[in-house]
Coordinates of C-alpha atoms and ligand atoms in Angstrom, one line a residue:
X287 CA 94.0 111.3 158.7
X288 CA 90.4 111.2 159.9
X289 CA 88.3 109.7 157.3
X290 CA 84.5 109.0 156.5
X291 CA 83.1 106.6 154.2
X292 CA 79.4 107.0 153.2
X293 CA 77.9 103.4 151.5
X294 CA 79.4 100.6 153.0
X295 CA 79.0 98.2 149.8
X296 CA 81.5 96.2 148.3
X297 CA 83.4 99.2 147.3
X298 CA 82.7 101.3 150.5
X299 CA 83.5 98.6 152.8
X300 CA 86.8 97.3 151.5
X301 CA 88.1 101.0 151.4
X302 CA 87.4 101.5 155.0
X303 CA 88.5 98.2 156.2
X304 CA 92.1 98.7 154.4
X305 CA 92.2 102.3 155.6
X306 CA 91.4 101.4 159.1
X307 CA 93.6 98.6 159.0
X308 CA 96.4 100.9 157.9
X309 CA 95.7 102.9 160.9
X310 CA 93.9 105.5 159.7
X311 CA 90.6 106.5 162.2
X312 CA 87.3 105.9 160.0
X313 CA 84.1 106.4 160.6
X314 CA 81.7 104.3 157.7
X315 CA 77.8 105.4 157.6
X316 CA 75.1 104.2 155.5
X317 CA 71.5 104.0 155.3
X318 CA 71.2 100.2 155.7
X319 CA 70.3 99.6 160.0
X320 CA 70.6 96.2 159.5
X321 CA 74.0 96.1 157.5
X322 CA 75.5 98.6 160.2
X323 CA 74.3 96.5 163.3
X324 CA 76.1 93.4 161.5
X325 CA 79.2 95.8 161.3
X326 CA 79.1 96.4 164.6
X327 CA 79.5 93.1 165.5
X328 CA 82.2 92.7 163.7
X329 CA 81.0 90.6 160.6
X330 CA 81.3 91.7 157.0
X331 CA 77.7 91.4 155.5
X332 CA 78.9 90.1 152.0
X333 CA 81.5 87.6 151.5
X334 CA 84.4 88.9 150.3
X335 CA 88.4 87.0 150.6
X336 CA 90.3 88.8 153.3
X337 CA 87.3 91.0 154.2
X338 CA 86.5 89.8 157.6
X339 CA 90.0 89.8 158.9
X340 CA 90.9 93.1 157.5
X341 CA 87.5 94.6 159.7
X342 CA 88.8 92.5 162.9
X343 CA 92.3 93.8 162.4
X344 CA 90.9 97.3 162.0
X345 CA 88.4 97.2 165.0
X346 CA 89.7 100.0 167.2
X347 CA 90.1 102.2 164.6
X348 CA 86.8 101.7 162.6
X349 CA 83.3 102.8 164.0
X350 CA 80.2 101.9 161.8
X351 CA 76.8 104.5 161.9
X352 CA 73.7 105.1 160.7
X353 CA 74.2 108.8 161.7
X354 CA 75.8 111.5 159.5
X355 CA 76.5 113.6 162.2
X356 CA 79.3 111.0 163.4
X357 CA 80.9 112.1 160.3
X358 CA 81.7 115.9 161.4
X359 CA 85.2 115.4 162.4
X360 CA 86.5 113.4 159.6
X361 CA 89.2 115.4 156.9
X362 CA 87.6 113.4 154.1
X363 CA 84.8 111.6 153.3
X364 CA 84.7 108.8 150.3
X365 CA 81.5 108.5 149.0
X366 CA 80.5 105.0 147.4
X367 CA 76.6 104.6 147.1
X368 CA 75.1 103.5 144.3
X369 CA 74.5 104.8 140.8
X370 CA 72.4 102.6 138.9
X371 CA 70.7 103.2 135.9
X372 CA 67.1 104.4 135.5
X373 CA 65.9 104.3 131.9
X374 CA 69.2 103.5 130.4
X375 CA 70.6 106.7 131.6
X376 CA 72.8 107.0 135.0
X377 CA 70.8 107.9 138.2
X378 CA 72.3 110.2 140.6
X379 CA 70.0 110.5 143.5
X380 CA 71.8 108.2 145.8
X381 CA 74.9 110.6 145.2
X382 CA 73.0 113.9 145.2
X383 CA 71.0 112.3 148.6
X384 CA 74.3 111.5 150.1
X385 CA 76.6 114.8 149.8
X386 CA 73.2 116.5 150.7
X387 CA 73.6 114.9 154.1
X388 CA 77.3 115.3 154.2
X389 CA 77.5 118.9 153.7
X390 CA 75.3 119.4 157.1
X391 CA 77.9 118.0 159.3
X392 CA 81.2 118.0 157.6
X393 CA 81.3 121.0 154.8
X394 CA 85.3 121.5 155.2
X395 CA 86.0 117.9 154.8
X396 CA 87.5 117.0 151.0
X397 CA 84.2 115.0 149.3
X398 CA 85.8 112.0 147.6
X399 CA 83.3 110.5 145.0
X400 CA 84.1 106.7 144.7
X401 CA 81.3 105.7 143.0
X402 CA 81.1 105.3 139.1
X403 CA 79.9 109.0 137.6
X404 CA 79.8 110.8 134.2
X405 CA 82.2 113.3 133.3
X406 CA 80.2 116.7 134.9
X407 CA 79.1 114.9 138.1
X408 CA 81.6 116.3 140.4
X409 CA 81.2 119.3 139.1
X410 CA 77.3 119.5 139.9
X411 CA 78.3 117.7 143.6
X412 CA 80.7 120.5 144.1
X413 CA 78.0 123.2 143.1
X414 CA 74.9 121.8 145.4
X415 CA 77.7 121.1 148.3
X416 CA 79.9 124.1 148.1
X417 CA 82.6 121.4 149.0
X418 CA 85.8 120.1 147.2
X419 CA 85.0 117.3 145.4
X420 CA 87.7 114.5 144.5
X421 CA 87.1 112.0 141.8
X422 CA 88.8 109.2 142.8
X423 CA 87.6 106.1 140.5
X424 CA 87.1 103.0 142.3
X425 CA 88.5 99.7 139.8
X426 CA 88.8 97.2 142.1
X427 CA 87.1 93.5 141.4
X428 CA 84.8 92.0 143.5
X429 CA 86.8 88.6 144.4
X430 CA 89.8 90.2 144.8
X431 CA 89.0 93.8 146.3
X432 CA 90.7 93.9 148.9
X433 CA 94.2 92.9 147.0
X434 CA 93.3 95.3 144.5
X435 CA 92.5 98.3 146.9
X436 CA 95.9 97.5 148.4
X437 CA 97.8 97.1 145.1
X438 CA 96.2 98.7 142.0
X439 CA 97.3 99.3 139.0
X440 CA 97.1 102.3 139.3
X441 CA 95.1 105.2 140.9
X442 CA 93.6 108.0 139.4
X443 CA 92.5 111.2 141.4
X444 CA 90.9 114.0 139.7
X445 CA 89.8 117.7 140.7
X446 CA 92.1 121.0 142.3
X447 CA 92.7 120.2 145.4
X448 CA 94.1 116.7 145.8
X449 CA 96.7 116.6 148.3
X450 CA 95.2 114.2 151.1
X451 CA 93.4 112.0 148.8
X452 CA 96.8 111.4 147.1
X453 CA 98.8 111.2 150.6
X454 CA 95.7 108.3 151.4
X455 CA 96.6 106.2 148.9
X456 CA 100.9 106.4 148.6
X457 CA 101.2 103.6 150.7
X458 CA 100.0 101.4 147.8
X459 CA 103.4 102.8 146.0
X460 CA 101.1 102.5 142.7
X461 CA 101.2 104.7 139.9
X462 CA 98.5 108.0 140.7
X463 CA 97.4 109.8 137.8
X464 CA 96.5 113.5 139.1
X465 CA 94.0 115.1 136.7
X466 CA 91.3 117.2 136.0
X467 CA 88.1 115.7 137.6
X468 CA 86.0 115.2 133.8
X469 CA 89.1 113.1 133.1
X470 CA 89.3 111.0 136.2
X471 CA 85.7 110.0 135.6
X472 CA 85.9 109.5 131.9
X473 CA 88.6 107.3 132.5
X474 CA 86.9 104.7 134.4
X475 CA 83.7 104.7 132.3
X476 CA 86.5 103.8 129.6
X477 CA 88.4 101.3 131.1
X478 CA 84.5 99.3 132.1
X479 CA 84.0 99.9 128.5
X480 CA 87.0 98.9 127.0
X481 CA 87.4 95.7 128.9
X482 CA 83.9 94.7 128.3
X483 CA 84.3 95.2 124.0
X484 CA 87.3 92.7 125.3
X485 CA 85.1 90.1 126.2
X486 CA 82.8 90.6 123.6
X487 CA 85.2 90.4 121.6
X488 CA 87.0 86.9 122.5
X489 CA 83.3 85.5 122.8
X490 CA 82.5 86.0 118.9
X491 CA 86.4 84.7 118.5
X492 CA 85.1 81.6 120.6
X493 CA 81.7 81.3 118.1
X494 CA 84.2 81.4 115.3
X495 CA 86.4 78.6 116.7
X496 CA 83.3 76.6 117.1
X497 CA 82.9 76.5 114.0
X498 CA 86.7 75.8 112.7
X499 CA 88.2 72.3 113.2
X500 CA 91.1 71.8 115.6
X501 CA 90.6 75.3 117.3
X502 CA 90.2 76.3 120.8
X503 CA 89.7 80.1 122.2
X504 CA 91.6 79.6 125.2
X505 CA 94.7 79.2 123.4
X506 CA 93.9 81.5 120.4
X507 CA 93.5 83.7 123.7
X508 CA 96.7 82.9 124.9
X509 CA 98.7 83.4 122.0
X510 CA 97.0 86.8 121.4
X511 CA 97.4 87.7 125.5
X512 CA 101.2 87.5 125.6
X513 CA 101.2 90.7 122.8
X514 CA 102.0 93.1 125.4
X515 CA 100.1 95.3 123.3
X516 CA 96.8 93.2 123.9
X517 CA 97.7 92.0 127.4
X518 CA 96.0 88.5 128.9
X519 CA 93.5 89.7 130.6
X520 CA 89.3 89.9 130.4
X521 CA 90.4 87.2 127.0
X522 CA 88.5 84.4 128.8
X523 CA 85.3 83.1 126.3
X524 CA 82.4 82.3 128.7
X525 CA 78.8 83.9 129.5
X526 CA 79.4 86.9 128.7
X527 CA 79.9 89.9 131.7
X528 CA 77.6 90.0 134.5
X529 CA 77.6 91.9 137.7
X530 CA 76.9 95.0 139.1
X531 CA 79.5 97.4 136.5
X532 CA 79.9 96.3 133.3
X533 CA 76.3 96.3 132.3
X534 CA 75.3 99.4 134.0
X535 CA 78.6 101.2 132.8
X536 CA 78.3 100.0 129.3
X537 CA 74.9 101.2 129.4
X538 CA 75.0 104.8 131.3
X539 CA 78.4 105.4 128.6
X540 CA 76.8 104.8 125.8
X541 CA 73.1 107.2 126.1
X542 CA 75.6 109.8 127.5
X543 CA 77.5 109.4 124.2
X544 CA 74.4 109.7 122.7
X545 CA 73.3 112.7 124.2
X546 CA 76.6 114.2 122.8
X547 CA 76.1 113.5 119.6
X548 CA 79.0 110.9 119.6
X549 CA 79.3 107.3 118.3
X550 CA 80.4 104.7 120.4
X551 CA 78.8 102.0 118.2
X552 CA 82.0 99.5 119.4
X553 CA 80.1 100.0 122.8
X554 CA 76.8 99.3 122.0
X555 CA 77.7 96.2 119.4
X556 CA 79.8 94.4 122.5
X557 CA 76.1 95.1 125.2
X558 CA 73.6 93.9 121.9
X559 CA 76.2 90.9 121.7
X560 CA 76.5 90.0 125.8
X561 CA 72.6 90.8 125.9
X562 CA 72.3 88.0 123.6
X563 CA 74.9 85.5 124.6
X564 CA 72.7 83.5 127.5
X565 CA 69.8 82.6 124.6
X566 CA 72.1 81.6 122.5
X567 CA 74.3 79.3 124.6
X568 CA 70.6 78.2 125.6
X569 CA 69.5 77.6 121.9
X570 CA 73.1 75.8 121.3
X571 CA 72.5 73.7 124.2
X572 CA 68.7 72.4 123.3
X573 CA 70.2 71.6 119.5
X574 CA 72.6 69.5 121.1
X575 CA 70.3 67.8 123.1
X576 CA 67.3 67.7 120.9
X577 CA 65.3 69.3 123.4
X578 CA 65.8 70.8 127.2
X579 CA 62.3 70.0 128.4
X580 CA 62.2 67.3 131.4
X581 CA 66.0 67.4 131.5
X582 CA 68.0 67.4 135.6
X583 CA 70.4 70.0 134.8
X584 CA 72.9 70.9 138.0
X585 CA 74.5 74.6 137.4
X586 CA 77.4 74.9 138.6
X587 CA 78.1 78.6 140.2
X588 CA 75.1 81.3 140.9
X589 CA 77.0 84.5 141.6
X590 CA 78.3 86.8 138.5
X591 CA 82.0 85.6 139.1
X592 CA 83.9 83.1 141.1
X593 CA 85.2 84.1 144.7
X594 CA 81.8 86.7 145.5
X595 CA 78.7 85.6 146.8
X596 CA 77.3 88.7 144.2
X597 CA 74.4 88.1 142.6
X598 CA 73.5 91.1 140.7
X599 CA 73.6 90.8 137.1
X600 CA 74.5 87.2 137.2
X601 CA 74.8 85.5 134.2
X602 CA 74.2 82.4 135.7
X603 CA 70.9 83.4 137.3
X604 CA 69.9 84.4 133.6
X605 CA 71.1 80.7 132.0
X606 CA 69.0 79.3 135.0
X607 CA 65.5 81.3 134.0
X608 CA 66.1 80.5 130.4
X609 CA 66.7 76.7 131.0
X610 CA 63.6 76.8 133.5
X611 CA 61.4 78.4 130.4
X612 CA 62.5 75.5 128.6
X613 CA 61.0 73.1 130.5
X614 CA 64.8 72.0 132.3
X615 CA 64.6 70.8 136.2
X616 CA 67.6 73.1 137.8
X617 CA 69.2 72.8 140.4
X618 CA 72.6 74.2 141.0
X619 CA 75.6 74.4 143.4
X620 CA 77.4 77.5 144.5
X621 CA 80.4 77.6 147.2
X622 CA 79.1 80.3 149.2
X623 CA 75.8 81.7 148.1
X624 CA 73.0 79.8 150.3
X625 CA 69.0 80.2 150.6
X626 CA 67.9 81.7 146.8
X627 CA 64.4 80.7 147.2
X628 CA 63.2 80.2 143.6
X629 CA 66.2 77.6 143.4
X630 CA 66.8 74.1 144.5
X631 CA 70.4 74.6 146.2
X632 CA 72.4 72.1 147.1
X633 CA 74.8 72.5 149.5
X634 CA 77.0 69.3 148.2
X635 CA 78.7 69.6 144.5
X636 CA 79.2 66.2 144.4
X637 CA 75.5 65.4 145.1
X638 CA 74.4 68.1 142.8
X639 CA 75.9 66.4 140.3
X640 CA 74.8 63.1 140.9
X641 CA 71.5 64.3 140.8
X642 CA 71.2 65.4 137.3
X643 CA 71.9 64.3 133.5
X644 CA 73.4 67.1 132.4
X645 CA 75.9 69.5 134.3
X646 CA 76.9 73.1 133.2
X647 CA 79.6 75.6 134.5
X648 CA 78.4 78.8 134.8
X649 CA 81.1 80.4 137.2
X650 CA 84.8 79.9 137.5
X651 CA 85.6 78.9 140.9
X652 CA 88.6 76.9 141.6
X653 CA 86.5 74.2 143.2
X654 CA 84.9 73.6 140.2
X655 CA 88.2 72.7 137.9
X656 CA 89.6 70.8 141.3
X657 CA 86.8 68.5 141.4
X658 CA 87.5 64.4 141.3
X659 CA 86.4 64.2 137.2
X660 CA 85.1 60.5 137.9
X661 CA 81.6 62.3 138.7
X662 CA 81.1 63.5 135.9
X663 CA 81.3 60.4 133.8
X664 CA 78.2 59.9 131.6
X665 CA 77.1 63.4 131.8
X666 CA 76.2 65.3 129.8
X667 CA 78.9 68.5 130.2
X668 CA 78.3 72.2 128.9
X669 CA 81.1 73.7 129.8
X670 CA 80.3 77.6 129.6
X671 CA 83.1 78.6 131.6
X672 CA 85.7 76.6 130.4
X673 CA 86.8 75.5 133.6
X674 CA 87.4 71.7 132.9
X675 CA 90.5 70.2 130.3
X676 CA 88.8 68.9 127.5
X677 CA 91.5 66.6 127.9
X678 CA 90.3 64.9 130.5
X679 CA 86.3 65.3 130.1
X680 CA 84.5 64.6 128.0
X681 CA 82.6 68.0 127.1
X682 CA 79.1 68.5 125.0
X683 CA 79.5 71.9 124.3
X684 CA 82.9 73.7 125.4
X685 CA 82.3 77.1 124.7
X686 CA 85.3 78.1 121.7
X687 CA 85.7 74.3 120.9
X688 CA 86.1 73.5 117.3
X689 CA 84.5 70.6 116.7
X690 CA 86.0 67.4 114.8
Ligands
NAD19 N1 81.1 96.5 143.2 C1 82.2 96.8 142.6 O1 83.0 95.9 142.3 C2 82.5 98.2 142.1 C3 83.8 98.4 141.5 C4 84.1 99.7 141.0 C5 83.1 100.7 141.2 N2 81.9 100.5 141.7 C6 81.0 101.6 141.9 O2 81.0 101.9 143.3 C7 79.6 102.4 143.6 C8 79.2 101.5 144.8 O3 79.1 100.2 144.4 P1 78.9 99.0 145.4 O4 78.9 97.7 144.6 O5 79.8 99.1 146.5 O6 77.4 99.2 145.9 P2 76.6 98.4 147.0 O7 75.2 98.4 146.5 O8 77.3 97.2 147.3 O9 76.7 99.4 148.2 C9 76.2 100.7 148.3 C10 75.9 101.0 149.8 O10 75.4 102.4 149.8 C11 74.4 102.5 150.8 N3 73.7 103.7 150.5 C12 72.7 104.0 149.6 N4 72.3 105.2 149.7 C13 73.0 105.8 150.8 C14 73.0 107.1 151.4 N5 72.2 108.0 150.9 N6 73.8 107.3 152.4 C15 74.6 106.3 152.9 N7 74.6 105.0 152.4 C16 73.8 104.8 151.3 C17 73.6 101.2 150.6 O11 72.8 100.9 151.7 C18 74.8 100.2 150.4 O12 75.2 99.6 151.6 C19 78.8 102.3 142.4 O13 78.8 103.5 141.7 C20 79.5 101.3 141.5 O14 79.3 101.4 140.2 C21 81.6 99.2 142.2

């Protein structure tokens, strides 16, 4: 099938790389000159596992553009720009800009919308394009996008006419939920919603534990994850959510709510809790220590989540201003983001560590839990992340540690 993806992000990209790469011919266009010449020459311009190799593997079937007209022949088109928020309230002008365009050069095509819209959206796409507008929810996480666009849980597509979206995606053999398109695009506002009261949730367990003797979230977690009923998952105490969803989701769900008159205080209690989690870590941190000001602090992790080089919404970006307002000396470590220029990076963990008193995880990369624990003798550890045994190192401040 002949396909077109419009917004070659982290969602855009991934969907045409695995598409091409199951031989499918795709044409991806996007506003961004400089993130299509990269494309062109074959490089992804995020990093993202598997990524690169699924765009090399793809390469004769796979042509990248700045020009919607290249998109004229394609059967569908999967539309994956941005909606952010403006005001608290979801912004649709990249969408509305986009299938603007689209309809000029491929009006017969199926208009897939990918990106994350309120129940009504496809409905006013449909209206302004005269098209046949899919919903098709994207879920994947960045990390592990391309695994998950190959092997979701499941897939929902919503709207009338559904056919080649749903033959698209069989080779995943997943489970595809056909619907009504208001339903499709509830459902992924409540899935972002639901999983981020789930980590809300096991981060006020965690302030609990901290409090009670002998405790520790991350088992309480684990005996509560293997109820099938509550499932494993997003029960990991840390920072709180970050990235480029969650708090944008949470956010645009909850004034829509509003605007209908409906409660969804469970909503807004789990974003007033995560909008607060960073100061109080902070504040928990400077009791500990008396005071923050004049301290060498190495962070460990910059981007929102471990295996992305993502920084938006990063909580660790957020711990680092905070520490800096108190006075702290930062400098931090990642594994693949390089050059923030408001940061003293290091480019050695090892040496990042050396260089400082007082070391804090604030991203869960492997690297981090693998590293020789010798280092870290007489450090001072705040371990926000949970990534080290407590077992084995010594830890100031463990996030969901009950203290002795
Ligand atoms: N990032 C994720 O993990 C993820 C997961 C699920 C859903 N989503 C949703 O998918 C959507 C896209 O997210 P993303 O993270 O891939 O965004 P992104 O910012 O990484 O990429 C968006 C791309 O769209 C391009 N673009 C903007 N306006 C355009 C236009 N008019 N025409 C063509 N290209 C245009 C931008 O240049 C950019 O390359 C959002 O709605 C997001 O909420 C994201």
């Amino acid at each position: 099938m002949r396909i077109g993806v419009v917004g070659l992000g982290y969602v855009g990209l991934v969907t045409a790389a695995v598409l091409a790469s199951r031989g499918n011919p795709v044409t991806g266009v996007d506003v961004d000159v400089s993130r299509i010449q990269t494309l062109k020459r074959g490089k992804s311009p995020f990093f993202e596992p598997q990524l690169d190799e699924r765009i090399r593997n793809a390469r004769s079937n796979i042509e990248f553009s700045e020009d919607y007209s290249k998109l004229s022949n394609c059967e569908v088109i999967f539309l994956c720009v941005p909606t952010p928020n403006t005001d608290n309230r979801i912004d649709l002008r990249y969408v509305m800009a986009a299938s603007d365009e689209i309809k000029k050069y491929s009006a017969s095509a199926d208009l897939v919308i990918k990106s994350t819209v309120l129940p009504g959206t496809a409905r006013k796409v449909s209206e302004l394009t005269g098209m046949n507008v899919v919903s098709n929810p994207e879920f994947t996480r960045e990390g592990s996008a391309v695994h998950d666009t190959e092997k979701p849980d499941r897939i929902v597509i919503g709207g009338k006419y559904v056919e080649r979206v749903r033959k698209i995606w069989e080779f995943t053999g997943s489970p595809i939920i056909v619907t009504t398109n208001e339903n499709a695009e509830l459902i992924k506002y409540a899935s972002n919603a639901f999983l981020a009261v789930k980590i809300s949730f096991i981060n006020q367990i965690a302030d609990l534990c901290e409090r009670i003797p002998e405790t520790d979230v991350n088992v309480v977690a684990e005996g509560m994850g293997l109820d099938r009923r509550i499932g494993r998952e997003f029960l990991k105490a840390g920072l709180g959510y970050g990235g480029s969803c969650f708090p944008k989701d949470t956010v645009a769900v909850s004034s829509f709510a509003k605007q209908m008159g409906v409660d969804l205080s469970i909503v807004d209690s789990a974003i007033q809790y995560n909008d607060n989690r960073v100061p109080f870590l902070v504040e928990r941190m400077e009791e500990n220590l008396g005071t923050l000001n004049g301290k060498r602090v190495c962070v460990l992790g910059l981007s929102f989540k471990d295996n992305t080089d993502d920084l938006r919404e990063s909580r660790s970006l957020m711990i680092i201003e905070n520490l800096k307002r108190h006075g702290a000396i930062v400098k931090a470590y990642d594994p693949v983001v390089r050059n923030i220029d408001t940061i003293d990076l290091y480019d050695d963990l090892s040496k990042c560590v050396s260089a400082s008193e007082i070391v804090i995880t604030a991203t869960e990369w492997k690297d981090f839990s693998d590293i020789d624990t010798s280092i870290l003798k007489g450090k001072k550890v705040f371990d926000l992340r949970r990534v080290f045994d407590p077992k084995k190192v010594e830890i100031a401040l463990g996030v969901g540690i009950g203290k002795n």
